Structures are given as C-alpha cells and as structure tokens.
CSV table of C-alpha atoms in Angstrom, one decimal:
chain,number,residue,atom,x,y,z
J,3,UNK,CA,5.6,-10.5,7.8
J,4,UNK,CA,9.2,-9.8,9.0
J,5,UNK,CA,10.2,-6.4,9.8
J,6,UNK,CA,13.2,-5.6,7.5
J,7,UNK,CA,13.1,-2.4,6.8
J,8,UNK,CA,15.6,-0.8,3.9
J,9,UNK,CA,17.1,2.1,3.4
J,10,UNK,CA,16.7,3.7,0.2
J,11,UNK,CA,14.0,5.6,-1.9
J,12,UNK,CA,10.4,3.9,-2.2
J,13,UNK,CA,9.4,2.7,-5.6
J,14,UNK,CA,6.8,5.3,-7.0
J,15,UNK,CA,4.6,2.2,-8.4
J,16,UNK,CA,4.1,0.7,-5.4
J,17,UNK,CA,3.7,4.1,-3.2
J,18,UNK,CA,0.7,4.7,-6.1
J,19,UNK,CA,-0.5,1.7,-5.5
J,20,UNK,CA,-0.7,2.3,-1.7
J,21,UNK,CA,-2.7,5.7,-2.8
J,22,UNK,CA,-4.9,3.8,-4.6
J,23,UNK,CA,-5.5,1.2,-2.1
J,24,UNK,CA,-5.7,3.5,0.8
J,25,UNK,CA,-8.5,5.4,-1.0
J,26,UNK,CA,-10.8,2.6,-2.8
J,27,UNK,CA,-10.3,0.1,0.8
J,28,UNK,CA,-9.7,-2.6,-1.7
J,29,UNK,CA,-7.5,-4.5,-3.6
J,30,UNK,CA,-9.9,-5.5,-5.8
J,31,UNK,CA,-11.2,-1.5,-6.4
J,32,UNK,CA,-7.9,0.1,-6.4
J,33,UNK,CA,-6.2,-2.7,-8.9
J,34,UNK,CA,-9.2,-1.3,-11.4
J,35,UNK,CA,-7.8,2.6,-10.3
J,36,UNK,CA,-4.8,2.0,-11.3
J,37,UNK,CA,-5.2,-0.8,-14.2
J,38,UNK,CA,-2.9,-3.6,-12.6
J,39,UNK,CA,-4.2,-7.1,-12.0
J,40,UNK,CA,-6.0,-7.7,-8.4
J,41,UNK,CA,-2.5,-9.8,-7.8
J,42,UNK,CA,-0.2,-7.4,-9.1
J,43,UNK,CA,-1.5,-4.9,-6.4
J,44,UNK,CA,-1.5,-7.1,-3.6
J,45,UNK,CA,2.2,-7.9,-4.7
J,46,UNK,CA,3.2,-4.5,-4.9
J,47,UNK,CA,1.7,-3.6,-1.5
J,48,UNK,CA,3.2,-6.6,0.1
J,49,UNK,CA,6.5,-5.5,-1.3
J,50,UNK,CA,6.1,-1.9,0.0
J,51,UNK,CA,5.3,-3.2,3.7
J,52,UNK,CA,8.5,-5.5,3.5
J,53,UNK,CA,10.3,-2.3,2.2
J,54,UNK,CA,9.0,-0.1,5.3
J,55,UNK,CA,8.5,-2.8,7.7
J,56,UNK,CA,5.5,-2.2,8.7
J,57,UNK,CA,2.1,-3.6,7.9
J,58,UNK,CA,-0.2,-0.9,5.8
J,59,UNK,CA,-3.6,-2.8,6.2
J,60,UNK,CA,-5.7,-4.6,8.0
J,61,UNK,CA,-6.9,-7.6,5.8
J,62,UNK,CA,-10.4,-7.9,6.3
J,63,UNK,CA,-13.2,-10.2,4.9
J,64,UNK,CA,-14.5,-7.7,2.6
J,65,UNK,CA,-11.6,-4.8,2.0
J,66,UNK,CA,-8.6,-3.9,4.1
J,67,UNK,CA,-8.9,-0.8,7.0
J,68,UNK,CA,-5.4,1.2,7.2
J,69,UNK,CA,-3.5,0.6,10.2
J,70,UNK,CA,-1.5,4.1,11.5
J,71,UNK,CA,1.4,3.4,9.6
J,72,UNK,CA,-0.9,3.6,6.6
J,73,UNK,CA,-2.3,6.7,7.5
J,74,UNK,CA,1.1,8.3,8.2
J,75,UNK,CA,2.6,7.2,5.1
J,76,UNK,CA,-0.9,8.6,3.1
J,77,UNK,CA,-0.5,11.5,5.1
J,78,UNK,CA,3.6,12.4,4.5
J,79,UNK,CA,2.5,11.7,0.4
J,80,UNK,CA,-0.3,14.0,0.2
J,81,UNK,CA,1.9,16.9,-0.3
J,82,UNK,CA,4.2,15.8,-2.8
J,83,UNK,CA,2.0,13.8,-5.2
C-alpha cells in the first residue's frame, strides 16, 4: 500500500465501515452490520487506508486485528458518532 495521504474530510461511508469492521474483526461480519457486499467493505476500507495512509488492519487467516492507527482513528470517532 503506498502512503499517500490527502488532505480533506473522510468519507462518512467508509469511516462507518471502519466502525463496523473495527468492532465485528471481520469483513465478512461487519459487511452483514452494515448491509454492503463482503467486497464493497473491503473496498471501502482499502480506500480509507489510501486516504489516511496508513494501514487499519492486520489481515489475518481468520479476521483482521487493528493495528494502532486503527485504534486511534476508532478512538478520535467515538465521540462524535
């Protein structure tokens, strides 16, 4: 992944998709949260990783684990949504 971060609001999709993701520790689970195809999700986070730069998750053999730029991000949205 490169690291080209832009400036510029997040897209609230994608940052719900994150919450989703974050919380189920699965694409598969959180693409059923939020109603979006298994694809779709891992689209959307892909996109939001490009957007910060940064890589969210861990992909594992069964789920993804956050990485600390997950957890920040999770953490500076709890407030607000």
């Amino acid at each position: 992944m490169s690291h080209r971060k832009t400036d510029g609001p997040l897209d609230l999709a994608q940052l719900r998709t994150f919450l989703a993701v974050y919380r189920a520790g699965s694409l598969t689970a959180a693409a059923r949260l939020v109603g979006l195809s298994q694809p779709t999700v891992t689209a959307q986070l892909r996109a939001l990783e490009e957007r910060t730069g940064r890589q969210l998750f861990e992909r594992l053999p069964r789920g993804v684990a956050p990485t600390p730029a997950a957890d920040d991000l999770a953490a500076r949205l709890a407030g607000p949504m």
